[in-house]
Structures are given as structure tokens and as C-alpha cells.
Amino acid sequence: MHKIEEISTINGLIDRIFSYNPDTDFDLLRRAYAFSKEAHYKQKRVQGSPFIEHPLAVASILTEMRMDGATIAAGLLHDTIEDTDTTVDDIKGLFGDEVDFLVESLTKLGKMEFRTTAEAYAENFRKIFLAMAQDIRVILIKFADRLHNMRTLEYLIESKRQKIASETLEIYAPLANRLGIGWLKSEFEDLSFRFLEPRIYGELVRKVAKKGEEQEGYLEEVTEIIENKLAEASISGKVFGRVKHYYSIYQKMQKQRIPFEEVYDVLALRITTDTKSNCYGILGLIHSLWTPVPGRFKDFIGAPKSNMYRSLHTTVIGPKGEKVEIQIRTKEMDKIAEEGIAAHWRYKEKHAISEKEDKYFTWMRDLIHSQKDLPDAKEFLAAVKGNIFPDVVYVFTPKGDVIELAQDSTPVDLAYNIHTDVGHQCTGAKVNGKIVPLRYKFKSGDTVEIITSKGHKPSRDWLKFVNTQKAKARIKQWLKGEEREKGRALGEELLEKALRKHGLSPSLSKSPEALEAAKSFNLKTYEDLMIAIGYGKLSALQLVHKLLPESAEVEQAVKRESRKAPEEKGIRMKGVDNIMFHRSKCCSPLPGEPVVGFVTRGRGVSIHTENCPNLEAVTIDTDRLIDVEWVEDGKADSTYSVKVSIFTLDKTGVLADISAVISANNINIHHIDASATTGSQAHFNLILELKSKAQMADILKKLSLINGVLEAKRVRAA
């Protein structure tokens, strides 16, 4: 399908739409173009061209998806509310409710105030995702907008390129894949790869082109053999070669830790036919010609992927002993594999999910329901991430019903998938008639029976192995209630002890005076006050001091308490006084990285990076999170220990080269150990003393350029 040349005029756009949908309201499109051009007439893109080029390009991409007139009109108008004086009422009055809904859904939350950029991005994505659930065309327009921005990303400064490319790779590419739009997912990935790893990308492009030249004759030979065999069997089918996308090649090299030369399926064959039965017939012919590679056959026709992808995959030992990957599918399956959900929304008046398609979107429905339990936008974004990756398993209930779950799901995940109460009361499971532990990871085809017990309660340990966001959200919700109750009870106990110690009645803890004093700490209710004391965000002594401001004894006690809380270098906490804190070893945050504080019991505040994977397991209650930031500590030589992992070819002198590069950058190696891996490779773990995030990025880049180094990366503790 791709890539169709972008259109640069409204007449060209209309001509293309006419070719697939002549009944479109073309007057609507002409008015939308004229309005957008007028609204943006003073604006220029970064490269200096008129801004109207962008909405026109977005509309052009939507025609590649063969979208309807309202969607394309919204594509032309999508930036008007955000970037010009245009209002929602203007759009509604001129272009109607349908176009207005699409445009308004795409408008960013620029007028809202957020504490962090990450929070703003997460909240914006939540709005788009919820609108997408009402009308899938919202995300299709967003895809087109992001794709054109990616295609012109070279005009932006480096920091913006990195940010936009990372977001695209992390969110938009997997979501396009989850919706079955294969061509879009691949282009998102390759463009992101190009800007995130330009050196590796350029080298891979060169190597793929060279391999294509080398194998062109071989693939022609294999194609001719297959075509002759199909003709003999009177089976219709078209055979053509395909080149694996650059990012998927890179992923395979990273995952298997192999050089490019060992990736055998850079070039592969695809066969399209007219019926499902012919797909299996062609598979039989292929396997009669060449020996199939064990473990490399996948039937996505019998068990389609969640994104509606259907195909047969097999790898065979072809002529001259070369491995050849072959995909077999019908033309309709091929269309769905490329266009996905976009194909299902064409020309539909209500743009609703049909009954037949509904099973493919249970994940979306679950997310919409779960967002009610995820008031924090960043948690919702994490839930989205956890649900848009496509690997799934299919399990059976004792009655024979099929349930689709994310890969690596456990009995606890299934229990919460059935009902929250079933999840809370889950004590075990039988898989294929045998008792299994709650950590058991399902395999497709398992028959599962959940065992429950009334009165049983969830365990915090479950968060270490459950895999679905639905289960995590329900467990956290229950634990949060338990945590808050424990915090409240402990707070009451600590405050009553402090009151008695200074000659005050314990009943004063629930008095109007105590609540009034609490307001000076930005606490609104009695429960908030007790929880703050119980969690350690506020000391009971500080509250007593507010109640007895004239007491010299209390004032001296507060001063002694404050002397017990030394600050760690370079960190400042906002809104919390007199609490010890330490840099967490699990993520080893560095100056320059966004950080957050977590109030522990007995060990003060633990400082984590915002994206620390371990933070999710402990932050049941967001009340225990506090804002922290890096500050200059006046010591130019302050360093922080960070673990780095390096994979190399097992060759003489590589360790000496690594040490030389590190030494040349004035970085101290605190510890080093080495080990051999399979396939003539070596693995080095180093603990480096680093000053900042920037220095970390710089040394990793320099290490990755060393001859023989396959990968250099930072390691975070489990």
C-alpha cells in the first residue's frame, strides 16, 4: 500500500478521494482547506514553508487510509483551535457536529496547568484515547499528524527530535500495531530508529541494500520453483519478495545478540492466494519441497492475533541450505495485515464496532473501564502501554469458553479478568487438571479453573508477577485502602503519644485546633492529617509545636529532630521538612534525570527516577510520593555509582579498549567483572562513578563505537 506520494494541492487531494469515494462532500473539503489556510496564513513551519503544508499533508496521509470526507476535513482543521484564534463554536457552526467532535478531540490541553511535562503528555494522551473509544477516526487523524511530523523531523533541534521519536516508538508504533495497521507501525518504527540511532540506522540501510543485491538472484530462483509447483497443483497464488523493516532487524540483533550477518530473514517471501483452504494447501506444497525448521511454524489463521492479523508463517531450509522465511495468506488477510482497523471504518455512517469485530477490542473497553480506577494520568498511560502490545495467549474455561490474555498472564490475572471479587479471593488454580502456583504463566491451550476462598485478601507480592494492568490496578486499589488505614491508625497513635509527652490531652488530636493547625501544612481533613503523620511526611512534634507555639521545650525538641535529618548531596525536597532521604539503588538516579521521592517507613524518603520500574510496585498510594529536584551542591567532583553492561565479540584487546575510553573521559571504574557468553561473545559488568545524565549518555555512545562492542547500556537493579 505504501508509500503513496503526498499531495500538495487541494485539487490533487480531491482527485484522489474521488478515485475511491466519489460520493464525498467535496464542498466541505474545499471550505475546510480555505478556512485552515486563512487561519494559519501568518504561520510558518520550522523549515520556513507555509504552515498549510502540514494540514494538507495530514489530509493526504488520511487518503492513503481511504478515509471519509469528515475525517479528512478534520485533518485539514486539526490545528486550528490550538494554534489560531479559532474557537470550537467556529468549527461547529461552519462544519457541523461530526467534524467539530473530531477536531476538538484532537486539540491538546494547552490551557491546563500540569506539574511536569510527563503529566501533561499523559493527560493529553488520556483525552485522545478516550475520544478514540467513541470514534476510532480520532486516533487515525492523530496517526497521520504524527507521521507527517516524523517525516519532517530533521528540521527540529536535537532535543525535540529525540523526544518526539521516543514517544513515537514507545506509544504510537505499538498502538498502530494493536490496531492492525502494519505499514504505519513499520514506518513509525523505522523513522524513530533513524533519529534515535542515526549511526546504527545508516549502517543497517547500507548492509540491507548490499544483502538485497547479493540475494536477489537466489530469491528469484526460489520464487520460480514455488510458482511452478503452484501451477502443477492448479492453485492460484502470487509470490513476491519483501524486505524486513530496519527496526525489526535491529530488534532481532539486540534480542539475540547477533551481528547483522547472522540475521537470515532480512529478505523473505510472501504468497497471497484467494481462499483459506489454499493457504494450507500452499503450506503443504512448501513443506514437500523443503524441510521446515522446527519451531518456526506459526498458524495465525487458526488463532488470529488480537489485531485481526491472520497469516501462516514458516521457515524452511531452501536451495543451497539457505533458510527462507515464507508468509502465506489470502488477499483479504494481506489487506487487513496492512490496513487493519482503518479498513473497517470506511464508509460507515456511525463508525461503530460491529459484533464480529467486538472481540478484537475488549482490551480497549477494559481500559476505558479501568481508567475510572486510575485517576492519575501517568498510571492510565502505563495501562495503555501495557495493553497495546500484541503478544497474547488463549486459555479455556472448564466449560470450553476461550479467554484471551496478555502473554505471561497468571491465574491471578485471569481471576481479576473474571471479576474483582474473584481476583481478591483467588487462592490457587488448576491448569489441565493439576494444581499450579499463582505465579504460573499460561500457555495457549491451557484449560484453567480458578480456586477461591471467601475472606481471602490480595497480597502485595502479587504485584511482582501479575502481568495485566487490570489486575495491577485492582490489587493496588485494595492495598491502597489497607495502607491508608494503617497510616491513619499509626498517625493517631504517634500524635497521641506526642500530646501526652508534652502534657496535653490525647483528645486534642481530634479537636478543631488540631485541624486548624493542620491547614498550615496544606492538609484539609482530619484523615489527611493522621495519614501524613503516619506516613512520615509530617512529624507529630511539628503539629504539637503549632498547638504550643510558646513552649520552649517543644521548640527545642523540634530543633533536635531537624538535626537528625541530613540531606544527601544535590537533592531538594518540596513541601517536606526534616526527613532523611537517600538515592535508591534500584535505579541509581543521576543529576539531570527527572526524580520523585517515595516516603518509606523508618528509612526516610527514597529518591527514584520517574520511570523506575520498581517504583510501580511500591507506590500503592500516591500520597506517599513527594516532589524532589536536583540542585547544585557546590561540589564539582560529586559522583554517583552507576552499573553499565557491555556485550562484545570475544576478541583480544577489547577490554583494554573499553578501559582506555573510560579513562580518557576522566571516569573512575569502581568495579568490573567479565564472563563469556554463547556464540563467541563476552559480557562485562562495570560500576562507573558518573556526574550526570549527560555524562552517562556520552560515555555509552563512545563505548558503543568501539570496534567489537555489540551493545553498551545502563543497568538498573531488579
XYZ file of C-alpha atoms in Angstrom:
718
model
C 0.000 0.000 0.000
C 2.744 2.374 0.959
C 4.250 4.825 0.298
C 1.915 6.949 -1.827
C 3.254 10.366 -2.787
C 1.955 13.184 -0.586
C -0.402 15.645 -2.289
C 0.462 19.347 -2.320
C -2.797 20.914 -3.601
C -6.456 20.723 -2.618
C -7.401 19.739 -6.194
C -4.964 16.824 -6.083
C -6.452 15.764 -2.738
C -9.980 15.843 -4.137
C -8.942 13.864 -7.220
C -7.522 11.086 -5.053
C -10.604 10.926 -2.803
C -12.857 10.851 -5.899
C -10.970 7.762 -7.108
C -12.171 5.698 -4.132
C -15.250 7.567 -2.830
C -16.944 9.770 -5.466
C -19.916 10.480 -3.142
C -17.786 12.564 -0.754
C -18.953 16.104 0.117
C -16.152 17.891 -1.768
C -17.576 21.332 -0.958
C -16.935 20.545 2.736
C -13.308 19.769 1.935
C -12.791 22.929 -0.127
C -14.258 25.053 2.691
C -12.137 23.277 5.310
C -8.979 23.867 3.251
C -9.786 27.543 2.674
C -10.568 28.071 6.366
C -7.376 26.349 7.515
C -5.234 28.252 5.023
C -6.698 31.572 6.178
C -6.408 30.704 9.898
C -2.735 29.716 9.530
C -1.746 32.337 6.932
C 0.754 34.113 9.231
C 2.378 30.896 10.432
C 5.415 29.104 9.040
C 6.798 25.647 9.680
C 10.291 25.351 11.202
C 11.854 24.890 7.761
C 10.241 28.158 6.587
C 7.421 26.798 4.419
C 3.757 27.909 4.820
C 2.056 26.086 7.700
C -0.849 24.970 5.488
C 1.529 22.356 4.036
C 1.204 20.379 7.272
C -2.616 20.005 7.466
C -2.662 19.295 3.725
C -0.053 16.560 4.225
C -2.087 15.117 7.120
C -5.174 15.024 4.886
C -3.079 13.387 2.169
C -1.989 10.611 4.551
C -5.632 10.075 5.517
C -6.433 9.467 1.861
C -3.795 6.711 1.930
C -6.045 5.120 4.568
C -9.004 5.848 2.245
C -10.843 7.802 4.936
C -14.225 9.540 4.586
C -14.798 13.259 3.933
C -15.463 14.283 7.572
C -12.208 12.659 8.706
C -10.173 14.378 6.007
C -11.853 17.727 6.732
C -10.893 17.292 10.397
C -7.340 16.531 9.250
C -7.256 19.857 7.417
C -8.584 21.672 10.503
C -6.891 19.718 13.308
C -4.515 22.506 14.432
C -6.868 25.486 14.079
C -8.272 25.560 17.641
C -4.886 25.022 19.257
C -2.708 27.296 17.120
C -5.040 30.090 15.947
C -7.896 32.288 17.227
C -10.444 29.734 16.007
C -12.950 28.502 18.610
C -14.906 25.280 18.989
C -18.072 27.200 18.148
C -16.472 28.402 14.893
C -15.758 24.835 13.793
C -19.183 23.558 14.853
C -21.025 26.402 13.132
C -19.135 26.146 9.851
C -18.509 22.397 9.546
C -21.064 20.611 11.753
C -21.025 18.437 14.870
C -19.150 15.464 13.366
C -16.119 17.460 12.204
C -16.219 19.530 15.394
C -16.071 16.397 17.581
C -13.036 15.080 15.709
C -11.179 18.412 15.794
C -11.990 19.094 19.448
C -10.892 15.586 20.423
C -7.503 16.258 18.840
C -6.973 19.642 20.465
C -4.163 19.488 23.012
C -4.692 20.574 26.610
C -2.518 23.643 26.228
C -4.538 25.795 28.643
C -4.319 23.333 31.530
C -1.549 23.524 34.092
C 0.485 20.443 34.953
C 3.314 19.886 37.398
C 5.505 18.111 34.854
C 5.841 17.658 31.101
C 5.296 13.924 31.599
C 1.991 14.600 33.356
C 0.836 16.943 30.563
C 1.702 14.367 27.909
C -0.053 11.600 29.842
C -3.228 13.646 30.377
C -3.301 14.661 26.721
C -2.938 11.051 25.666
C -5.727 10.012 28.029
C -8.091 12.507 26.366
C -7.211 11.262 22.901
C -7.544 7.631 23.918
C -10.974 8.110 25.489
C -12.141 10.022 22.412
C -10.782 7.179 20.272
C -13.051 4.770 22.134
C -16.034 6.859 20.980
C -14.775 7.196 17.408
C -11.710 5.362 16.093
C -11.127 8.093 13.492
C -9.687 10.323 16.236
C -6.580 8.157 16.552
C -6.309 7.723 12.772
C -6.068 11.515 12.374
C -3.576 11.628 15.236
C -1.546 8.942 13.479
C -1.494 10.996 10.270
C -0.455 14.115 12.197
C 2.370 12.263 13.966
C 3.530 10.561 10.758
C 3.964 13.840 8.877
C 5.797 15.318 11.866
C 8.108 12.296 11.847
C 8.707 12.611 8.104
C 9.886 16.222 8.637
C 11.632 15.696 11.979
C 15.098 16.619 10.689
C 14.159 20.313 10.786
C 13.768 20.335 14.575
C 16.528 20.703 17.161
C 18.141 17.540 18.522
C 16.356 17.509 21.906
C 12.919 17.765 20.272
C 13.824 15.119 17.699
C 14.781 12.712 20.476
C 11.621 13.414 22.495
C 9.203 13.045 19.565
C 10.965 9.953 18.188
C 10.937 8.294 21.629
C 7.214 8.980 22.090
C 6.510 7.604 18.626
C 8.437 4.409 19.254
C 7.029 3.936 22.739
C 3.343 4.710 22.120
C 2.308 5.330 18.528
C 4.058 2.412 16.809
C 2.715 -0.231 19.243
C -0.759 1.316 19.110
C -0.751 1.265 15.298
C 0.268 -2.386 15.542
C -2.501 -3.108 18.086
C -4.990 -1.647 15.602
C -3.528 -3.799 12.843
C -2.112 -1.019 10.636
C 1.094 -2.778 9.649
C 2.521 -0.245 7.202
C 2.082 2.593 9.691
C 3.657 0.663 12.558
C 6.691 -0.142 10.385
C 7.155 3.450 9.187
C 6.804 4.815 12.732
C 9.465 2.374 13.933
C 11.917 2.991 11.097
C 11.618 6.789 11.317
C 12.064 6.702 15.108
C 15.052 4.384 14.726
C 16.571 6.744 12.164
C 16.559 9.685 14.600
C 17.266 7.819 17.835
C 20.189 5.762 16.484
C 21.340 7.552 13.303
C 24.746 5.813 13.075
C 23.348 2.297 13.500
C 20.415 3.086 11.193
C 22.686 4.330 8.404
C 24.929 1.293 8.684
C 21.923 -1.050 8.585
C 20.462 0.646 5.497
C 23.767 0.101 3.706
C 24.046 -3.545 4.761
C 20.438 -4.365 3.830
C 20.920 -2.835 0.368
C 24.083 -4.886 -0.126
C 22.399 -8.105 1.027
C 19.465 -7.370 -1.282
C 21.824 -7.220 -4.257
C 23.541 -10.441 -3.165
C 20.312 -12.416 -2.650
C 18.226 -11.044 -5.486
C 19.116 -13.939 -7.786
C 18.552 -16.520 -5.057
C 15.052 -15.272 -4.237
C 14.165 -15.235 -7.940
C 15.219 -18.890 -8.109
C 13.087 -19.847 -5.068
C 10.137 -17.829 -6.400
C 10.269 -19.618 -9.760
C 10.305 -23.036 -8.053
C 7.241 -22.151 -5.957
C 5.333 -20.665 -8.904
C 5.946 -23.832 -10.976
C 4.775 -26.010 -8.079
C 1.605 -23.928 -7.686
C 0.876 -24.202 -11.388
C 1.304 -28.006 -11.290
C -1.166 -28.213 -8.380
C -3.585 -25.760 -10.070
C -3.533 -23.480 -7.006
C -3.752 -19.736 -7.627
C -1.137 -17.699 -5.837
C 1.160 -14.735 -6.245
C 4.721 -14.863 -4.899
C 6.731 -11.741 -4.153
C 9.735 -10.788 -2.077
C 9.690 -8.462 0.915
C 12.452 -6.739 2.856
C 12.267 -6.872 6.638
C 11.995 -3.373 8.109
C 15.160 -1.870 9.552
C 13.922 -1.584 13.113
C 12.698 -5.190 13.208
C 16.160 -6.295 12.012
C 17.763 -4.184 14.731
C 15.397 -5.638 17.350
C 16.346 -9.164 16.321
C 20.062 -8.331 16.513
C 19.568 -6.858 20.002
C 17.344 -9.636 21.313
C 19.513 -12.494 20.048
C 22.781 -10.529 20.416
C 23.891 -11.407 16.917
C 25.591 -9.344 14.181
C 23.705 -8.417 11.015
C 25.399 -11.199 9.075
C 23.608 -13.824 11.186
C 20.092 -12.439 10.538
C 18.855 -14.878 7.899
C 15.364 -13.438 7.252
C 16.327 -9.934 6.102
C 14.750 -10.883 2.783
C 11.701 -13.153 2.739
C 8.834 -14.294 0.544
C 5.106 -13.698 0.814
C 2.477 -15.711 -1.036
C -1.085 -14.447 -1.468
C -3.967 -16.610 -2.663
C -7.766 -16.494 -2.853
C -9.049 -18.870 -0.148
C -8.153 -20.028 3.352
C -8.006 -23.668 2.246
C -5.479 -22.705 -0.441
C -3.270 -21.193 2.272
C -2.966 -24.584 3.943
C -2.584 -26.294 0.571
C 0.320 -23.994 -0.341
C 1.882 -24.644 3.072
C 1.799 -28.376 2.337
C 3.465 -27.810 -1.048
C 6.218 -25.695 0.513
C 6.927 -28.328 3.165
C 7.018 -31.034 0.483
C 9.669 -29.046 -1.390
C 11.951 -28.154 1.521
C 12.477 -29.210 5.134
C 10.720 -26.932 7.637
C 12.785 -25.519 10.505
C 11.419 -26.917 13.804
C 9.685 -24.358 15.983
C 9.427 -21.801 13.191
C 5.854 -22.573 12.036
C 3.049 -20.284 13.296
C -0.619 -20.527 12.393
C -2.173 -17.087 12.807
C -5.142 -18.130 10.647
C -6.396 -20.754 13.081
C -5.518 -18.490 16.047
C -5.509 -14.874 14.783
C -3.631 -12.147 16.648
C -5.649 -9.666 18.696
C -5.241 -7.020 15.989
C -7.025 -9.230 13.414
C -3.733 -10.280 11.783
C -4.054 -13.647 10.024
C -1.306 -15.466 8.159
C 0.731 -18.672 8.078
C 4.444 -18.298 8.851
C 7.037 -20.946 8.149
C 10.802 -21.105 7.725
C 12.346 -23.787 5.512
C 15.823 -24.939 4.506
C 15.716 -23.880 0.859
C 18.088 -24.477 -2.070
C 21.820 -24.463 -1.188
C 20.944 -24.944 2.500
C 19.797 -21.332 2.977
C 16.962 -20.568 5.427
C 13.950 -18.875 3.815
C 11.050 -17.316 5.730
C 7.687 -17.535 3.955
C 4.330 -15.957 4.809
C 1.117 -17.335 3.281
C -2.235 -15.510 3.400
C -5.285 -14.587 1.336
C -5.510 -11.213 -0.393
C -8.120 -10.130 2.155
C -5.834 -11.168 5.014
C -2.999 -9.238 3.395
C -5.192 -6.148 3.183
C -6.132 -6.438 6.864
C -2.476 -7.008 7.802
C -1.533 -3.702 6.165
C -4.566 -1.522 6.856
C -6.069 -3.066 9.996
C -8.921 -1.243 11.671
C -8.756 1.619 9.149
C -10.348 -0.665 6.561
C -13.321 -1.360 8.849
C -14.318 2.263 9.309
C -14.655 3.221 5.659
C -18.000 4.484 4.504
C -19.746 3.506 7.764
C -22.278 6.096 8.882
C -21.975 5.522 12.631
C -18.394 4.318 12.735
C -19.210 1.770 15.434
C -17.508 -1.535 16.185
C -19.542 -4.402 14.757
C -20.375 -7.542 16.736
C -17.941 -9.565 14.658
C -15.098 -7.142 15.386
C -16.013 -6.587 19.032
C -13.844 -9.428 20.383
C -10.759 -7.719 18.992
C -11.347 -4.619 21.124
C -12.028 -5.987 24.592
C -8.651 -4.512 25.560
C -9.891 -1.032 24.628
C -13.130 -1.479 26.535
C -11.266 -2.766 29.593
C -9.007 0.262 29.513
C -11.942 2.641 29.397
C -13.440 0.913 32.423
C -10.127 0.763 34.275
C -9.439 4.483 33.818
C -12.148 5.153 36.417
C -9.852 3.440 38.928
C -6.761 5.232 37.599
C -7.272 8.935 38.364
C -3.584 9.618 37.848
C -2.961 10.241 34.133
C 0.509 8.677 34.245
C -0.963 5.456 35.658
C -3.502 5.435 32.845
C -0.733 5.924 30.284
C 1.134 2.980 31.825
C -2.049 0.930 31.492
C -2.314 1.891 27.829
C 1.289 0.839 27.252
C 0.632 -2.452 28.969
C -2.349 -3.185 26.734
C -1.191 -2.182 23.270
C 1.494 -4.802 22.834
C 0.112 -7.681 20.810
C 1.503 -10.915 22.327
C -1.379 -12.947 23.760
C -2.265 -16.441 24.953
C -5.605 -18.210 24.648
C -6.869 -20.294 27.569
C -10.033 -22.323 28.053
C -12.503 -22.328 30.936
C -13.766 -25.720 32.185
C -16.912 -25.041 30.096
C -14.820 -24.636 26.928
C -15.048 -20.839 26.587
C -11.951 -19.169 25.120
C -10.378 -16.268 27.048
C -7.670 -14.069 25.532
C -4.990 -12.778 27.928
C -1.710 -10.909 27.579
C 1.309 -13.175 27.243
C 2.860 -14.136 30.618
C -0.505 -13.795 32.352
C -1.024 -15.796 35.546
C -4.018 -17.284 37.398
C -4.306 -14.012 39.339
C -4.576 -12.064 36.049
C -7.326 -14.412 34.885
C -9.158 -14.166 38.215
C -9.288 -10.358 38.003
C -10.287 -10.621 34.348
C -13.362 -12.576 35.501
C -14.340 -10.239 38.382
C -12.655 -8.080 41.010
C -14.031 -10.206 43.875
C -12.776 -13.399 42.195
C -9.340 -11.782 41.973
C -9.322 -10.697 45.631
C -10.367 -14.196 46.764
C -8.081 -16.181 44.450
C -6.071 -18.789 46.374
C -4.924 -21.082 43.577
C -5.672 -22.602 40.193
C -5.868 -25.887 38.357
C -4.311 -25.969 34.896
C -5.122 -29.015 32.795
C -6.377 -30.714 35.957
C -3.275 -30.082 38.082
C -2.729 -27.562 40.885
C -0.280 -24.825 39.836
C 1.275 -21.916 41.771
C -0.209 -18.435 41.376
C 2.978 -17.403 39.526
C 2.328 -19.963 36.764
C 2.426 -18.384 33.296
C -0.259 -19.626 30.944
C 0.434 -21.310 27.614
C -2.047 -21.165 24.754
C -4.415 -24.123 25.008
C -4.344 -24.416 28.816
C -7.654 -25.282 30.480
C -7.887 -23.264 33.684
C -10.049 -23.434 36.808
C -9.667 -20.653 39.405
C -9.864 -21.644 43.086
C -11.235 -19.041 45.524
C -11.827 -18.738 49.253
C -14.189 -16.271 50.941
C -12.373 -13.856 53.208
C -9.064 -14.238 51.340
C -7.206 -10.995 50.684
C -4.782 -9.846 47.955
C -1.048 -9.869 48.654
C 1.483 -7.165 47.800
C 3.689 -9.961 46.405
C 1.149 -10.448 43.612
C 2.371 -7.203 42.060
C 5.718 -8.884 41.407
C 4.272 -11.387 38.942
C 0.865 -10.253 37.633
C 1.078 -9.012 34.053
C -2.193 -7.267 33.177
C -2.891 -3.649 34.076
C -6.401 -4.605 35.157
C -5.042 -6.950 37.848
C -2.382 -4.449 38.927
C -4.950 -1.654 39.233
C -7.368 -3.755 41.327
C -4.611 -5.030 43.642
C -3.205 -1.536 44.110
C -6.658 -0.152 44.795
C -7.223 -2.697 47.572
C -3.735 -2.280 49.029
C -4.109 1.493 48.940
C -7.135 1.251 51.208
C -5.196 -1.002 53.581
C -2.146 1.295 53.512
C -4.178 4.377 54.246
C -5.959 2.696 57.147
C -2.627 1.580 58.632
C -1.190 5.044 58.084
C -4.190 6.689 59.740
C -4.018 4.374 62.774
C -0.271 4.881 63.162
C -0.681 8.652 62.823
C -3.278 8.710 65.616
C -1.003 6.645 67.854
C 2.069 8.852 67.224
C 0.156 12.088 67.746
C -1.484 10.912 70.967
C 1.930 9.870 72.355
C 3.422 13.261 71.454
C 0.499 15.086 73.065
C 0.808 13.089 76.301
C 4.573 13.639 76.396
C 4.072 17.396 76.407
C 1.228 17.409 78.917
C -1.658 17.727 76.504
C -4.831 15.648 76.353
C -4.888 12.940 73.622
C -8.397 14.158 72.754
C -6.768 17.316 71.381
C -5.726 15.262 68.304
C -9.344 15.396 67.080
C -10.018 18.975 68.085
C -10.820 21.948 65.818
C -7.489 23.443 66.958
C -5.581 20.447 65.562
C -7.434 20.673 62.254
C -6.766 24.422 62.068
C -3.062 23.793 62.726
C -3.066 21.124 60.014
C -4.129 23.703 57.422
C -0.754 25.406 57.773
C 0.705 22.165 56.340
C -1.815 22.212 53.426
C -3.835 19.353 54.959
C -7.616 19.730 54.702
C -9.154 16.899 56.739
C -8.541 15.009 59.945
C -7.841 11.821 57.931
C -5.271 13.642 55.761
C -3.565 14.870 58.928
C -3.323 11.430 60.527
C -2.115 9.816 57.289
C 0.569 12.484 56.810
C 1.888 11.778 60.320
C 1.614 8.013 59.836
C 3.477 8.128 56.540
C 6.203 10.354 57.992
C 5.545 13.333 55.737
C 4.792 15.363 58.864
C 6.113 14.697 62.367
C 3.747 14.642 65.321
C 6.143 17.018 67.086
C 5.700 19.623 64.344
C 1.947 19.606 64.909
C 2.392 19.865 68.691
C 4.611 22.885 68.068
C 1.766 24.527 66.165
C -0.548 23.873 69.110
C 2.006 25.127 71.670
C 3.975 27.818 69.791
C 5.124 29.455 73.037
C 6.621 26.258 74.503
C 10.434 26.487 74.631
C 10.617 22.764 75.400
C 8.717 21.822 72.229
C 10.707 24.292 70.144
C 13.984 22.734 71.324
C 12.637 19.237 70.569
C 11.745 20.289 67.005
C 15.270 21.666 66.515
C 16.819 18.428 67.782
C 14.594 16.449 65.406
C 15.624 18.584 62.449
C 19.330 17.990 63.197
C 18.733 14.262 62.753
C 17.840 14.697 59.072
C 20.987 15.287 56.996
C 20.404 15.951 53.271
C 22.022 13.864 50.598
C 24.117 15.833 48.141
C 22.324 17.542 45.295
C 18.687 16.799 46.267
C 15.974 19.187 47.419
C 12.517 18.049 48.592
C 9.495 20.288 48.082
C 6.986 20.812 50.886
C 8.549 18.331 53.335
C 10.909 19.230 56.146
C 13.204 17.312 58.455
C 13.112 13.912 56.773
C 16.170 11.849 55.909
C 16.421 10.679 52.327
C 18.645 8.543 50.134
C 19.249 7.799 46.479
C 17.607 4.494 45.547
C 19.961 1.718 44.430
C 17.395 0.126 42.110
C 17.529 2.941 39.540
C 20.591 4.963 40.696
C 19.264 8.376 39.584
C 21.742 10.871 38.149
C 21.636 14.679 38.107
C 19.623 15.777 35.086
C 17.122 12.907 35.305
C 13.534 13.611 36.461
C 13.209 12.221 40.000
C 10.471 11.611 42.544
C 10.546 10.877 46.273
C 8.758 7.968 47.976
C 8.113 8.125 51.714
C 9.222 4.827 53.304
C 8.595 3.684 56.836
C 11.684 4.025 59.012
C 14.145 4.871 56.201
C 13.003 8.350 55.259
C 12.452 9.250 51.613
C 13.774 7.059 48.807
C 14.712 9.013 45.650
C 13.849 7.264 42.352
C 13.862 8.199 38.682
C 10.332 8.968 37.453
C 10.372 5.899 35.187
C 11.890 3.481 37.738
C 10.186 0.096 37.178
C 10.374 -0.732 40.893
C 8.508 2.448 41.792
C 5.287 0.997 40.365
C 5.366 -1.896 42.840
C 5.715 0.342 45.891
C 3.600 3.377 45.013
C 0.258 1.910 46.017
C -0.727 5.264 47.473
C 0.304 8.391 45.570
C 0.032 10.329 48.842
C 3.436 8.856 49.665
C 5.022 10.482 46.608
C 6.670 13.883 47.012
C 8.235 16.296 44.553
C 12.027 16.423 44.580
C 14.595 18.053 42.320
C 18.312 18.156 41.681
C 20.207 21.222 42.879
C 23.783 22.370 42.652
C 25.590 21.072 45.729
C 28.723 23.141 45.242
C 30.951 20.128 44.717
C 32.230 19.826 41.164
C 33.658 16.391 41.913
C 30.415 14.798 43.193
C 29.896 11.424 41.524
C 27.277 8.675 41.660
C 27.696 4.929 41.165
C 26.002 3.518 38.055
C 26.129 -0.029 36.678
C 26.910 -0.450 32.971
C 26.651 -3.656 30.956
C 28.718 -4.177 27.784
C 28.377 -7.061 25.312
C 31.286 -7.573 22.908
C 32.792 -10.016 20.493
C 35.197 -12.284 22.397
C 38.416 -10.852 20.961
C 41.811 -9.875 22.305
C 42.215 -6.282 23.476
C 38.549 -5.308 23.691
C 38.651 -4.844 27.478
C 41.752 -2.695 27.164
C 39.955 -0.525 24.584
C 36.941 -0.156 26.899
C 39.154 0.825 29.842
C 41.072 3.317 27.702
C 37.892 5.102 26.543
C 36.559 5.328 30.113
C 39.897 6.592 31.434
C 40.217 9.153 28.634
C 36.904 10.661 29.775
C 38.131 11.022 33.381
C 35.669 8.455 34.705
C 36.587 6.134 37.554
C 35.838 2.401 37.286
C 34.724 1.325 40.763
C 34.258 -2.361 39.898
C 34.450 -4.684 36.880
C 33.712 -8.343 36.186
C 33.720 -10.311 32.953
C 32.174 -13.525 31.638
C 31.956 -15.423 28.362
C 28.568 -15.962 26.686
C 27.424 -18.267 23.922
C 28.382 -17.564 20.343
C 31.936 -16.268 20.883
C 30.813 -13.225 22.826
C 31.915 -11.606 26.083
C 29.958 -9.759 28.744
C 31.354 -7.062 31.057
C 29.623 -5.511 34.059
C 31.153 -2.254 35.293
C 30.278 0.161 38.078
C 31.242 3.668 36.975
C 31.394 6.856 39.022
C 29.454 9.424 36.985
C 28.450 13.056 37.473
C 25.287 13.425 35.416
C 22.777 12.014 32.941
C 24.617 13.837 30.128
C 27.918 12.179 31.034
C 26.138 8.816 31.155
C 24.751 9.265 27.619
C 28.122 10.469 26.322
C 30.155 7.539 27.651
C 27.608 4.949 26.449
C 27.758 6.453 22.960
C 31.569 6.358 22.948
C 31.654 2.782 24.248
C 29.210 1.632 21.549
C 31.576 2.980 18.863
C 34.468 0.737 19.968
C 35.323 -1.946 17.418
C 33.944 -5.253 18.695
C 31.346 -3.759 21.063
C 27.860 -5.053 20.245
C 25.941 -3.164 22.924
C 26.636 -0.811 25.832
C 23.777 0.018 28.170
C 22.951 1.201 31.655
C 21.658 -1.485 34.015
C 19.019 -0.899 36.647
C 18.653 -3.313 39.554
C 15.653 -5.639 39.592
